[in-house]
Amino acid sequence: MASSILSDCSSARLLPLRRSLLPPRAPRLRSCPALATPRRLLVAARPQLLPRPRHMDSVPAATASSADSATVSADAPAKLIDGKLVAKQVREEIAVQVTRMKDVIGIVPGLAVILVGSRKDSQTYVRNKKKACEAVGIKSYEVNLPEDSSEEEVIKHIASFNSDPSVHGILVQLPLPRHMNDENILNAVSIEKDVDGFHPLNIGRLAMQGRDPFFVPCTPKGCMELLHRHGVEIKGKRAVVIGRSNIVGTPAALLLQKANATVSIVHSQTKNPEQITRQADIVIAAVGVANLVRGDWIKPGATIIDVGINPVDDPESPRGYRLVGDVCYEEASKVAGAITPVPGGVGPMTIAMLLSNTLESARRIHGFK
Amino acid sequence: MASSILSDCSSARLLPLRRSLLPPRAPRLRSCPALATPRRLLVAARPQLLPRPRHMDSVPAATASSADSATVSADAPAKLIDGKLVAKQVREEIAVQVTRMKDVIGIVPGLAVILVGSRKDSQTYVRNKKKACEAVGIKSYEVNLPEDSSEEEVIKHIASFNSDPSVHGILVQLPLPRHMNDENILNAVSIEKDVDGFHPLNIGRLAMQGRDPFFVPCTPKGCMELLHRHGVEIKGKRAVVIGRSNIVGTPAALLLQKANATVSIVHSQTKNPEQITRQADIVIAAVGVANLVRGDWIKPGATIIDVGINPVDDPESPRGYRLVGDVCYEEASKVAGAITPVPGGVGPMTIAMLLSNTLESARRIHGFK
C-alpha cells in the first residue's frame, strides 16, 4: 500500500506546491522526528482516507483520551483534536436517534453501497462502512459488481435504489473502473439520497448564500464538526484551505465561508503557500503531500485540521509502512493551539458523517424531527 | 434613484465591512475628489448594474478611447480598463458569429426575457437587453406579466420557452415581486438555457475541478473577459474578491480559482479587509458600498476591477445624482497598475456577456462550432 518513501519533514519534496519559492529560513526547523527513512519521494497527490490499521494505536497522538486536556508531549503545547473520540460520540448520538426513529415511526434508515470491481482497499472501506452502519442500527445494502460491468448496469442499480423507499442514502465507492465515467454515474444518484454530497447541485447550493445543500460531503463536514465540538470560533477568523479537490478542499473552503470565516485557498499554483498559511487562524490541509506544512507555516495558536493520510515506508512498523498527514505533526504541535493527529483525527470522522448524512436523509424523507 | 448622499472617500461609511477595524493611517489619503457633498450615508448594500446615463460621458475616466494607453490624469499611473470599448469589440465579434451561424445553418440565436411587474429600472434593463440583442442579430422574445401574477403563471411561461426550439437563452429579470420565491422560479429555467448562470447546478459545476458550467454568470464573466483582454496574468497571482453575492462575488472567486489564482474572499465579517486586499495582485470589488476600497488598500501595480455602481447625490449633475464604484477611483488610480472606471468599466460588459452566453447556447444546442 505504501508505494512511497519519505525522509524527514525538512527534506520532504513539496510538489505540487512549489518548494523553490519557500523562504530560506526553513533550516531553523528541526527534522520531523516522526520520519527516519533517509530517502525522499513525492507521495500520492490526493488525500487517501484509509481505514485505521490496528498498529496505529501505538502512535502517541492517537492515544489521548480527552480532546480538551490532551497534549502530545512536554514541549508540545497544542491541544489534541481527537477525531477518534469525537467520532465515537457522534456515532453514539446517531445510535440514539436511529432507535428513537424506529420506535416512533417504525422507520430504519438505510444506506446502499455500490462497489464495482475488487480493489482490496475499496473492499475494506465498504466493509468498514457496513460495520459502522450495523453498530448504530442503520440498515446497509450492498451491491458488488464485477470490474467489467457496464455503466448502464451500475446506473440500473442506482435507479433501483433511487426508487427503493427503504434506502435513504446511496454511495458509489470510488474509484470506479477506468472505462466508466464517474460523472455519469454519480449524477445518476438521486439528489435526495446523495449522502456523499458530491453532486454538483449540492456543491452549488453549498457555494451559494441563502441556499443549503441536501448533504455536505462527509470529510469536510467532519472537519467542521471537529472545529465546532472543540469550540473553535470560525466567524471573522482567517482560514486557509490547502488543496482544492472536489471531495475535500473545495467543499471545506465553502463550508468555512458559510460559517463566516475569511477564506483563502492554497493550491499547486500558489507561489507563497507558507506565507499565506501563516496568516490563518484555522488551517485545513487536504493536499495529499506528506509533511508539507511545516512548523513555520503556522501562526502560533492556530487550529490545524490535517486531512491528509499519506502512507510512507517504515521498516520498523509491522506492516512496513506508517501513515502521516499533510502537516509535520511534530513541528506543528509545538506552534499550533490545537491540532488533529494522523491517524485518529479527521479519518474516523468521515464514516461518522456518512452515518449522520444517512440519518438526516431518512429524517427529511419521512419528515421526522 | 439616488437615495443616498455620500461625502468624500475618507468619510465614506464602511459598513458592512467594519470601519472600526481599519488601521489609523487612512488620513494620509486625500479626500476622494470625485465626491463633494458633505453629508455621509451608506449606499445600497448590493451592487446595482445600472444602465449608463448619457451624462456619464462627462466622467473623465470614461472618456478614454484606448484601454492600452489611457491614463486618468497626470499623476494617475493606472491604465484604464475600458469596459465600454471591450464590450463594443465583444458585441462586434458576436454580430459576426451570429451572421455566420445564420448563413451556414439558418439558425438565429434567441433570447427570451420575462419581466414581472412594472419597476422602471427593470423596464430599462429589459429594453437595453432587447436593443443589444437586435444590434447583434439575436432575436429577442419578451413577456411582461403584471405585478400580481402567480408563481405558476411565471413558471408556465418559462416552461413554454424551455420547450421552444427558437429560444436558446431564458432570463427572468430580477428582482421578482416579493410574493414570489426566486429559487422556485429560477430553478424552473432549463439548465441548458440558463444564460444568467444562476442555477445552483451551474454554480456547482463552476466550483468543481474537472467540470464546466453550462453558463458563467454574466457580470463575473465580464470581469474575467476584461482581465483576459488586457493581458492580465491570473495564474499564480493573489486575487481578492470583495463581496460574496451569488451573482457576482462568489462566481467571480470561483472563476479566478479555476484560472489558478490564489483567491481570498473578503466580506462583511472580515476583520482586516484592507490588509488582505493589499496583498492582492488582482482585486474584484463587488460589495455595493461607495468608495469602500481606498488607495491604501491597494498593492502598487495591482489590477482593480470595480463592479459596484452606487448612486450618490450630486446637485451639480443634471439628474441630481452620479454613479461611483466600490473603489475610490481617484485614490486607487494613483496606486493601481490598471483599473476599471465606474461607469464604463464592468457595467457594459454584463450585457455583452449575456449576448455571448446566448450565442454559446445556440451553438451548443445546434452543435455549431
XYZ file of C-alpha atoms in Angstrom:
738
model
C 0.000 0.000 0.000
C 2.814 2.400 0.809
C 4.442 2.983 -2.522
C 6.472 5.954 -1.389
C 9.395 6.630 0.809
C 9.922 9.862 2.622
C 12.709 11.390 4.592
C 12.232 13.822 7.450
C 9.993 16.905 7.184
C 12.808 19.213 6.200
C 13.592 17.262 3.076
C 10.057 16.318 2.091
C 9.501 17.240 -1.519
C 6.927 19.986 -1.644
C 5.427 19.419 -5.028
C 2.753 20.070 -6.150
C 3.346 23.203 -4.063
C 6.488 24.947 -5.145
C 9.385 24.305 -2.882
C 11.663 26.611 -4.792
C 9.664 29.572 -3.594
C 9.930 28.808 0.062
C 11.770 31.331 2.195
C 15.347 30.392 3.089
C 14.602 30.162 6.790
C 13.251 26.603 6.747
C 16.508 25.183 8.161
C 15.748 26.637 11.568
C 13.198 23.839 11.896
C 14.010 20.500 13.404
C 13.697 17.430 11.265
C 10.309 15.858 11.691
C 11.079 13.149 14.250
C 8.180 11.022 13.088
C 10.133 10.061 9.996
C 13.518 8.479 9.797
C 13.918 6.885 6.393
C 16.560 8.936 4.573
C 15.208 8.791 1.030
C 12.787 11.346 -0.384
C 9.904 10.920 -2.724
C 6.613 12.510 -3.501
C 3.633 10.686 -2.096
C 0.152 10.366 -3.551
C -1.102 13.744 -4.747
C -4.577 13.087 -3.391
C -5.552 12.553 0.226
C -6.387 8.959 0.952
C -8.810 8.187 3.680
C -7.522 4.864 4.742
C -9.015 2.540 7.287
C -7.241 2.818 10.570
C -4.836 -0.108 10.902
C -4.663 -1.627 14.358
C -0.994 -0.857 14.891
C -1.815 2.841 14.613
C -2.969 2.749 18.188
C 0.686 2.896 19.055
C 1.055 6.411 17.606
C 1.257 8.578 20.735
C -1.034 11.318 19.462
C -3.901 8.929 18.950
C -3.853 7.569 22.456
C -5.103 10.685 24.217
C -8.455 10.106 25.816
C -9.653 13.663 26.228
C -9.749 16.233 23.463
C -9.839 19.064 25.963
C -6.864 18.227 28.075
C -4.569 16.092 25.991
C -1.179 17.337 24.953
C 1.240 15.491 22.803
C 4.455 15.861 24.711
C 6.029 18.075 27.330
C 7.180 20.661 24.797
C 4.099 20.444 22.538
C 1.546 22.961 23.678
C -1.148 22.201 21.083
C -4.390 20.681 22.269
C -5.135 17.395 20.596
C -8.283 17.355 18.493
C -9.146 13.731 18.972
C -11.221 12.661 15.991
C -11.487 9.108 17.254
C -13.155 10.329 20.410
C -15.456 12.805 18.671
C -16.441 10.223 16.057
C -17.354 7.830 18.856
C -19.558 10.488 20.461
C -21.207 11.219 17.111
C -21.876 7.542 16.455
C -23.400 7.144 19.920
C -25.686 10.124 19.301
C -26.705 8.682 15.945
C -27.476 5.297 17.515
C -29.832 7.009 19.994
C -31.583 8.891 17.173
C -31.892 5.788 14.981
C -33.528 3.908 17.859
C -35.881 6.817 18.558
C -36.883 6.999 14.883
C -37.575 3.299 14.753
C -39.580 3.451 17.988
C -41.637 6.491 16.995
C -42.359 5.973 13.290
C -41.097 2.451 12.669
C -38.559 3.542 10.059
C -34.969 2.292 9.952
C -32.539 4.453 7.958
C -30.920 2.548 5.102
C -27.617 3.051 3.282
C -26.867 1.365 -0.043
C -23.261 0.939 -1.142
C -22.324 0.002 -4.678
C -18.889 -1.478 -5.221
C -17.597 -2.138 -8.721
C -14.523 -4.320 -9.102
C -12.385 -5.980 -6.478
C -9.865 -3.419 -5.222
C -8.737 -4.532 -1.807
C -8.774 -1.010 -0.346
C -12.285 -0.345 -1.656
C -13.470 -3.650 -0.218
C -12.046 -2.622 3.146
C -13.776 0.767 3.041
C -17.093 -0.837 2.134
C -16.717 -3.425 4.889
C -15.958 -0.674 7.414
C -18.966 1.351 6.327
C -21.190 -1.691 6.651
C -19.875 -2.413 10.135
C -20.337 1.212 11.175
C -23.938 1.129 9.929
C -24.682 -2.035 11.856
C -23.200 -0.578 15.031
C -25.644 2.349 15.044
C -28.673 0.437 13.760
C -28.639 1.741 10.160
C -29.547 -0.978 7.686
C -26.958 -1.421 4.954
C -27.479 -2.716 1.450
C -24.581 -3.769 -0.706
C -24.177 -4.469 -4.375
C -20.920 -5.883 -5.695
C -20.476 -5.723 -9.429
C -17.646 -7.202 -11.474
C -14.856 -4.961 -12.770
C -16.050 -5.307 -16.357
C -19.622 -4.153 -15.658
C -21.021 -1.530 -17.960
C -22.024 1.983 -16.890
C -25.601 1.035 -17.707
C -25.520 -1.850 -15.225
C -24.239 0.397 -12.445
C -26.820 3.060 -13.281
C -29.562 0.399 -13.294
C -28.690 -0.499 -9.705
C -28.557 3.171 -8.718
C -32.013 3.696 -10.252
C -33.322 0.750 -8.306
C -32.018 2.215 -5.014
C -33.312 5.673 -6.010
C -36.843 4.287 -6.039
C -36.452 1.981 -3.043
C -38.181 3.646 -0.042
C -36.108 1.676 2.470
C -32.896 3.227 1.100
C -32.181 6.790 2.275
C -28.588 7.116 1.177
C -26.701 5.786 -1.844
C -22.949 5.671 -2.075
C -20.920 4.584 -5.069
C -17.495 3.526 -3.862
C -14.728 5.373 -5.692
C -12.562 4.945 -7.653
C -14.658 3.359 -10.383
C -13.021 1.206 -13.088
C -11.319 3.302 -15.738
C -13.782 2.511 -18.511
C -16.525 4.257 -16.559
C -17.368 7.947 -16.491
C -17.566 8.970 -12.813
C -19.704 11.971 -13.630
C -22.379 9.971 -15.469
C -22.598 7.512 -12.623
C -22.536 9.960 -9.716
C -25.132 12.155 -11.424
C -27.483 9.167 -11.570
C -27.754 9.169 -7.764
C -30.933 10.954 -6.710
C -30.064 14.321 -5.190
C -32.213 13.410 -2.169
C -30.090 10.309 -1.495
C -26.622 11.657 -2.415
C -25.179 11.146 1.083
C -21.675 11.674 -0.262
C -22.715 15.204 -1.254
C -20.662 15.038 -4.453
C -23.457 16.047 -6.846
C -22.716 19.460 -8.451
C -26.154 20.637 -7.375
C -25.141 20.012 -3.764
C -21.809 21.793 -4.277
C -23.619 24.702 -5.935
C -26.055 25.028 -3.054
C -23.123 24.881 -0.666
C -21.435 27.735 -2.528
C -24.495 29.970 -2.635
C -25.743 32.319 0.024
C -29.291 31.623 1.156
C -29.169 28.031 -0.097
C -28.302 24.869 1.718
C -27.122 21.620 0.216
C -29.107 18.450 0.781
C -25.879 16.885 2.013
C -22.442 18.157 2.934
C -19.581 15.912 1.754
C -18.509 13.715 4.651
C -14.828 14.598 5.122
C -15.198 18.403 5.134
C -18.323 18.011 7.275
C -16.169 16.014 9.675
C -13.586 18.826 9.730
C -16.280 21.352 10.626
C -17.715 19.068 13.282
C -14.283 18.814 14.900
C -13.988 22.612 14.922
C -17.477 23.042 16.345
C -17.126 20.392 19.030
C -13.823 21.879 20.143
C -15.351 25.340 20.427
C -13.138 26.838 17.736
C -14.557 30.200 16.729
C -14.855 30.451 12.948
C -16.779 33.667 12.282
C -14.432 36.513 11.385
C -11.347 34.289 11.523
C -8.806 33.845 8.754
C -8.907 30.336 7.336
C -6.627 28.715 4.797
C -7.540 25.541 2.977
C -4.600 23.776 1.361
C -5.829 21.766 -1.622
C -8.896 22.274 -3.783
C -10.212 18.815 -4.542
C -13.906 18.353 -5.204
C -14.114 15.917 -2.304
C -12.355 17.864 0.455
C -10.639 21.177 -0.282
C -13.337 22.954 -2.270
C -16.290 21.995 -0.055
C -14.209 22.679 3.081
C -13.494 26.209 1.821
C -17.180 26.730 1.018
C -18.204 25.500 4.470
C -15.724 27.775 6.229
C -17.020 30.686 4.198
C -20.633 29.823 5.017
C -19.533 29.930 8.663
C -18.242 33.480 8.015
C -14.517 32.842 8.030
C -12.364 34.825 5.612
C -11.076 32.018 3.435
C -8.040 31.704 1.193
C -7.378 28.610 -0.880
C -3.805 27.494 -1.390
C -3.070 25.081 -4.224
C -0.402 23.800 -6.561
C -0.113 27.141 -8.368
C 0.203 29.207 -5.197
C 3.552 30.936 -5.105
C 3.998 31.533 -1.388
C 1.893 28.931 0.420
C 3.786 29.204 3.689
C 3.299 32.964 3.881
C -0.445 32.737 3.274
C -0.887 29.780 5.605
C 0.943 31.669 8.338
C -1.854 34.249 8.376
C -4.522 31.679 9.178
C -6.268 31.114 12.483
C -7.626 27.870 11.039
C -5.807 25.627 8.558
C -7.395 22.675 6.785
C -4.694 20.747 4.942
C -6.024 18.393 2.279
C -3.431 18.164 -0.427
C -2.058 14.661 -0.010
C 1.618 15.544 0.374
C 3.272 14.055 3.432
C 4.511 16.656 5.943
C 4.082 19.531 3.522
C 3.028 22.017 6.188
C 5.998 22.796 8.378
C 6.098 24.405 11.781
C 6.990 27.815 10.401
C 3.947 27.778 8.119
C 1.775 28.032 11.194
C 0.604 31.069 13.117
C 1.165 30.482 16.829
C -2.075 29.334 18.398
C -3.774 28.386 15.107
C -6.083 25.386 14.817
C -4.831 22.746 12.395
C -7.066 20.142 10.769
C -4.959 17.637 8.866
C -6.964 15.672 6.298
C -4.022 14.045 4.543
C -3.319 10.398 5.217
C -0.143 9.515 3.403
C 1.497 6.120 3.622
C 5.272 6.262 4.000
C 7.663 3.345 4.242
C 8.678 2.373 7.740
C 10.680 -0.837 8.104
C 10.129 -0.802 11.857
C 6.357 -0.944 11.506
C 4.760 -4.428 11.406
C 3.164 -3.554 8.043
C 6.262 -1.927 6.609
C 4.653 1.495 6.380
C 3.040 4.105 8.514
C 0.623 6.934 7.886
C 1.491 10.601 8.189
C -0.547 13.703 7.480
C -0.027 16.725 5.240
C 1.212 18.555 8.317
C 4.523 17.823 10.044
C 2.853 16.967 13.318
C 5.918 17.110 15.488
C 6.731 20.644 14.427
C 3.181 21.916 14.102
C 2.081 20.682 17.502
C 4.707 22.939 19.081
C 3.278 26.051 17.395
C -0.424 25.414 16.899
C -3.099 25.960 19.519
C -4.893 22.750 18.558
C -4.211 20.022 16.019
C -5.616 16.765 14.719
C -3.311 13.752 14.728
C -2.898 11.403 11.767
C -4.300 8.857 12.079
C -7.057 9.391 14.622
C -8.030 12.902 13.518
C -10.245 13.537 10.517
C -10.212 9.904 9.330
C -12.654 8.485 11.890
C -14.972 11.448 11.325
C -15.638 10.619 7.677
C -17.619 7.449 8.319
C -19.364 9.094 11.291
C -20.540 11.879 8.972
C -21.715 9.333 6.415
C -23.919 7.829 9.108
C -25.050 11.322 10.074
C -25.987 12.122 6.463
C -27.909 8.866 6.143
C -29.880 9.556 9.318
C -30.519 13.147 8.193
C -31.789 11.874 4.845
C -34.180 9.391 6.444
C -35.486 12.145 8.722
C -36.031 14.509 5.823
C -37.693 11.918 3.596
C -40.048 10.892 6.401
C -40.491 14.399 7.873
C -39.204 13.177 11.241
C -37.538 15.715 13.527
C -32.957 56.814 -7.911
C -30.074 58.013 -5.762
C -31.452 57.734 -2.294
C -28.120 58.201 -0.603
C -25.714 61.006 -0.023
C -22.044 60.469 0.397
C -19.156 62.632 1.432
C -15.607 62.140 0.269
C -13.866 58.763 0.315
C -12.260 59.336 3.690
C -15.606 59.653 5.415
C -17.495 57.005 3.468
C -19.142 54.661 5.908
C -17.566 51.278 5.560
C -20.392 49.053 6.601
C -20.977 46.210 6.013
C -17.198 45.963 6.255
C -16.001 47.093 9.658
C -14.627 50.550 9.633
C -13.685 50.402 13.273
C -11.027 47.851 12.481
C -9.271 49.890 9.876
C -5.731 50.988 10.675
C -5.356 54.602 11.810
C -3.297 55.593 8.796
C -6.208 56.348 6.483
C -5.825 60.142 6.963
C -2.699 60.174 4.826
C -5.030 59.754 1.865
C -6.576 62.632 0.041
C -10.324 63.021 0.060
C -11.804 61.355 -2.972
C -12.128 64.343 -5.337
C -14.955 62.708 -7.243
C -17.280 63.447 -4.353
C -18.043 66.811 -2.871
C -21.347 66.572 -0.986
C -20.506 66.949 2.716
C -23.038 64.562 4.202
C -22.366 60.854 4.737
C -24.603 57.892 4.313
C -24.401 54.257 3.411
C -25.467 53.488 -0.110
C -27.170 50.385 -1.459
C -25.653 47.277 0.081
C -25.791 45.372 -3.199
C -24.130 46.275 -6.472
C -26.562 47.655 -8.995
C -25.787 47.266 -12.617
C -27.466 50.342 -13.918
C -27.806 51.476 -17.499
C -25.295 54.113 -18.361
C -26.984 57.533 -18.243
C -25.958 59.886 -21.028
C -24.483 62.469 -18.713
C -21.966 59.921 -17.528
C -19.948 60.591 -20.641
C -18.682 63.613 -18.783
C -16.905 61.489 -16.176
C -13.234 61.848 -17.164
C -12.331 58.170 -16.726
C -14.991 57.047 -19.154
C -13.839 59.250 -21.987
C -10.585 57.456 -22.755
C -10.621 55.825 -26.121
C -7.864 53.268 -25.752
C -7.580 50.750 -22.974
C -3.882 50.306 -23.541
C -2.712 53.877 -23.476
C -5.268 55.839 -21.496
C -4.337 57.393 -18.213
C -6.687 59.272 -15.971
C -4.638 62.303 -15.048
C -1.039 63.432 -14.942
C -0.408 61.849 -11.521
C -2.521 58.740 -12.083
C -0.332 55.974 -13.431
C -3.033 53.278 -13.706
C -4.006 52.040 -17.133
C -7.684 52.421 -17.815
C -9.526 49.169 -18.393
C -12.149 50.497 -20.744
C -15.177 48.224 -20.460
C -17.145 50.277 -22.924
C -14.515 49.689 -25.583
C -14.078 45.983 -24.822
C -17.847 45.446 -24.738
C -18.091 47.076 -28.163
C -15.426 44.714 -29.505
C -17.214 41.712 -27.981
C -20.552 42.761 -29.469
C -18.955 43.196 -32.888
C -17.429 39.728 -32.685
C -20.793 38.285 -31.654
C -22.548 40.000 -34.569
C -20.086 38.351 -36.967
C -20.689 34.934 -35.415
C -24.476 35.351 -35.407
C -24.400 36.197 -39.102
C -22.150 33.232 -39.841
C -24.455 30.886 -37.941
C -27.486 32.140 -39.805
C -25.684 31.834 -43.152
C -24.331 28.356 -42.518
C -27.147 26.546 -40.690
C -30.020 29.011 -40.911
C -30.374 29.337 -37.148
C -30.797 32.691 -35.372
C -29.975 32.659 -31.626
C -32.944 33.690 -29.496
C -33.124 35.233 -26.018
C -36.352 35.299 -24.016
C -36.744 37.836 -21.220
C -39.509 37.591 -18.637
C -40.392 40.763 -16.750
C -42.838 40.652 -13.861
C -44.222 43.954 -12.590
C -43.504 47.481 -13.722
C -40.340 48.654 -11.954
C -38.878 51.451 -14.012
C -35.297 50.269 -13.576
C -36.191 46.709 -14.589
C -38.037 48.017 -17.652
C -34.937 49.976 -18.614
C -32.699 46.919 -18.215
C -35.029 44.783 -20.312
C -35.250 47.473 -23.009
C -31.455 47.720 -23.105
C -31.073 43.959 -23.392
C -33.573 43.882 -26.234
C -31.747 46.681 -28.065
C -28.405 44.934 -27.565
C -29.853 41.703 -28.991
C -31.186 43.486 -32.042
C -27.863 45.198 -32.648
C -26.022 41.866 -32.987
C -28.783 39.980 -34.772
C -30.032 37.898 -31.805
C -33.800 37.549 -31.807
C -35.397 38.663 -28.563
C -38.665 37.478 -27.054
C -40.309 39.356 -24.243
C -43.063 38.517 -21.809
C -44.407 41.207 -19.481
C -46.513 39.940 -16.623
C -48.431 42.031 -14.106
C -47.030 42.536 -10.586
C -49.736 40.308 -9.068
C -49.041 37.292 -11.280
C -48.692 33.963 -9.549
C -45.523 31.895 -9.453
C -47.343 29.289 -11.509
C -48.013 31.778 -14.292
C -44.350 32.774 -14.448
C -43.275 29.135 -14.415
C -45.766 28.348 -17.198
C -44.077 30.930 -19.413
C -40.651 29.594 -18.503
C -41.779 26.069 -19.395
C -43.041 27.322 -22.721
C -39.666 28.929 -23.511
C -37.852 25.812 -22.241
C -39.529 23.775 -24.977
C -39.364 26.442 -27.695
C -36.532 25.496 -30.099
C -36.134 29.091 -31.307
C -35.242 30.227 -27.753
C -31.661 29.463 -26.653
C -31.486 31.620 -23.559
C -34.065 32.491 -20.897
C -33.650 35.347 -18.466
C -36.014 36.222 -15.643
C -35.484 39.879 -14.757
C -34.733 40.332 -11.065
C -35.914 41.424 -8.583
C -39.169 39.493 -8.680
C -42.209 40.721 -6.733
C -41.963 39.914 -3.038
C -44.689 37.278 -3.031
C -42.625 35.102 -5.333
C -39.910 32.638 -4.401
C -36.882 33.472 -6.571
C -35.453 29.993 -6.130
C -38.584 28.202 -7.374
C -38.731 30.411 -10.420
C -35.052 30.419 -11.335
C -34.860 26.645 -10.898
C -37.639 26.279 -13.481
C -35.333 27.613 -16.194
C -33.846 24.711 -18.154
C -30.196 24.315 -17.258
C -29.371 24.343 -20.994
C -30.953 27.787 -21.388
C -29.919 29.408 -18.096
C -27.887 32.178 -19.739
C -27.733 34.066 -16.445
C -25.832 31.081 -14.984
C -27.599 31.439 -11.634
C -28.774 27.824 -11.348
C -27.041 26.050 -8.428
C -26.053 23.260 -10.805
C -24.125 25.827 -12.851
C -22.518 27.275 -9.730
C -21.631 23.756 -8.540
C -20.004 22.913 -11.856
C -18.139 26.216 -11.699
C -16.823 25.326 -8.231
C -15.689 21.820 -9.153
C -12.445 20.791 -10.743
C -12.860 18.862 -13.969
C -16.369 20.218 -14.543
C -17.532 23.200 -16.506
C -20.749 25.123 -16.092
C -23.167 25.409 -18.989
C -23.053 29.164 -18.454
C -20.921 31.543 -16.418
C -22.896 34.377 -14.762
C -22.602 37.474 -16.946
C -21.024 40.047 -14.615
C -18.162 37.872 -13.293
C -17.672 36.544 -16.829
C -17.340 40.171 -17.911
C -14.720 40.783 -15.205
C -12.670 37.832 -16.440
C -13.021 38.949 -20.047
C -11.642 42.369 -19.103
C -8.678 40.716 -17.384
C -8.032 38.409 -20.325
C -8.333 41.094 -23.000
C -5.971 43.349 -21.085
C -3.395 40.582 -20.809
C -3.554 40.419 -17.018
C -1.827 37.253 -15.853
C -4.038 35.352 -13.403
C -2.298 32.003 -12.860
C -0.306 32.023 -9.634
C -1.395 35.545 -8.716
C -3.018 36.578 -5.462
C -6.615 37.672 -6.007
C -9.042 39.189 -3.549
C -12.769 39.311 -4.201
C -14.627 41.780 -2.005
C -18.224 40.620 -1.590
C -19.681 37.135 -1.832
C -23.020 37.541 -3.562
C -24.401 34.653 -5.600
C -24.490 36.882 -8.660
C -21.003 38.398 -8.622
C -18.642 37.777 -5.705
C -18.973 34.009 -5.324
C -18.813 33.125 -9.039
C -16.002 35.666 -9.560
C -13.959 33.944 -6.844
C -14.665 30.534 -8.378
C -13.645 31.767 -11.831
C -10.404 33.255 -10.542
C -9.642 29.989 -8.803
C -10.403 27.992 -11.950
C -7.866 30.270 -13.658
C -5.338 29.223 -10.982
C -5.198 32.409 -8.928
C -4.812 32.081 -5.167
C -8.100 33.566 -4.058
C -9.229 35.148 -0.791
C -12.785 36.336 -0.265
C -13.357 39.426 1.844
C -16.846 40.022 3.219
C -18.823 41.755 5.915
C -17.333 39.579 8.666
C -13.734 40.088 7.580
C -11.807 41.847 10.279
C -8.949 43.407 8.314
C -10.174 43.818 4.746
C -7.638 46.481 3.847
C -4.712 44.324 4.950
C -5.892 41.318 2.941
C -6.782 43.397 -0.093
C -3.322 44.971 -0.042
C -1.802 41.556 -0.730
C -3.706 41.124 -3.973
C -2.378 41.411 -7.497
C -5.986 41.381 -8.695
C -8.949 42.882 -6.821
C -12.577 42.407 -7.818
C -14.746 44.689 -5.687
C -18.427 43.749 -5.700
C -19.844 44.756 -2.371
C -22.037 47.737 -3.230
C -20.521 50.277 -0.829
C -19.481 53.536 -2.460
C -15.733 54.199 -2.329
C -15.102 51.447 0.204
C -11.715 50.484 -1.223
C -9.265 53.286 -0.535
C -5.897 53.949 -2.099
C -4.013 52.380 0.775
C -5.948 49.127 0.395
C -4.211 48.578 -2.901
C -0.891 46.975 -3.692
C 1.065 49.200 -6.065
C 0.605 47.932 -9.584
C -2.432 45.769 -8.823
C -5.288 45.369 -11.283
C -8.616 46.630 -9.957
C -11.985 45.546 -11.319
C -14.737 47.629 -9.747
C -18.166 46.023 -10.076
C -20.010 48.384 -7.728
C -22.272 51.008 -9.251
C -23.537 53.143 -6.421
C -25.733 56.194 -6.947
C -24.738 59.170 -4.782
C -26.439 62.560 -4.656
C -24.827 65.246 -6.756
C -26.730 68.529 -7.042
C -24.454 69.600 -9.894
C -25.397 66.653 -12.051
C -28.396 67.107 -14.409
C -30.094 64.091 -12.779
C -29.206 65.084 -9.226
C -27.015 62.048 -8.685
C -23.972 60.387 -10.054
C -22.601 56.866 -10.001
C -19.472 55.809 -8.161
C -17.872 52.413 -7.688
C -16.861 50.399 -4.632
C -13.339 51.685 -5.175
C -12.284 55.285 -4.582
C -11.184 55.776 -8.162
C -9.224 58.950 -7.669
C -7.046 57.386 -4.997
C -6.860 53.900 -6.462
C -5.881 55.054 -9.938
C -2.740 56.597 -8.433
C -1.640 53.274 -6.928
C -3.042 50.541 -9.163
C -1.443 49.277 -12.342
C -4.792 49.110 -14.131
C -8.338 49.953 -13.119
C -11.883 49.958 -14.444
C -13.803 53.223 -14.260
C -17.371 53.498 -12.970
C -19.364 53.844 -15.106
C -17.823 52.480 -18.277
C -15.993 49.550 -16.702
C -17.722 46.296 -15.819
C -21.245 47.639 -16.485
C -21.147 47.499 -20.297
C -19.604 44.024 -20.139
C -22.614 42.442 -18.450
C -24.968 42.753 -21.417
C -22.153 41.816 -23.805
C -21.659 38.583 -21.851
C -25.404 37.902 -21.913
C -25.248 38.050 -25.698
C -22.144 35.851 -25.611
C -23.941 33.262 -23.447
C -26.959 33.281 -25.756
C -24.784 32.714 -28.818
C -22.857 29.975 -26.988
C -26.121 28.286 -26.068
C -27.421 28.335 -29.629
C -24.138 26.903 -30.849
C -24.204 24.119 -28.271
C -27.842 23.237 -28.867
C -27.291 23.066 -32.634
C -23.792 21.596 -32.459
C -22.407 24.541 -34.425
C -18.754 25.482 -33.890
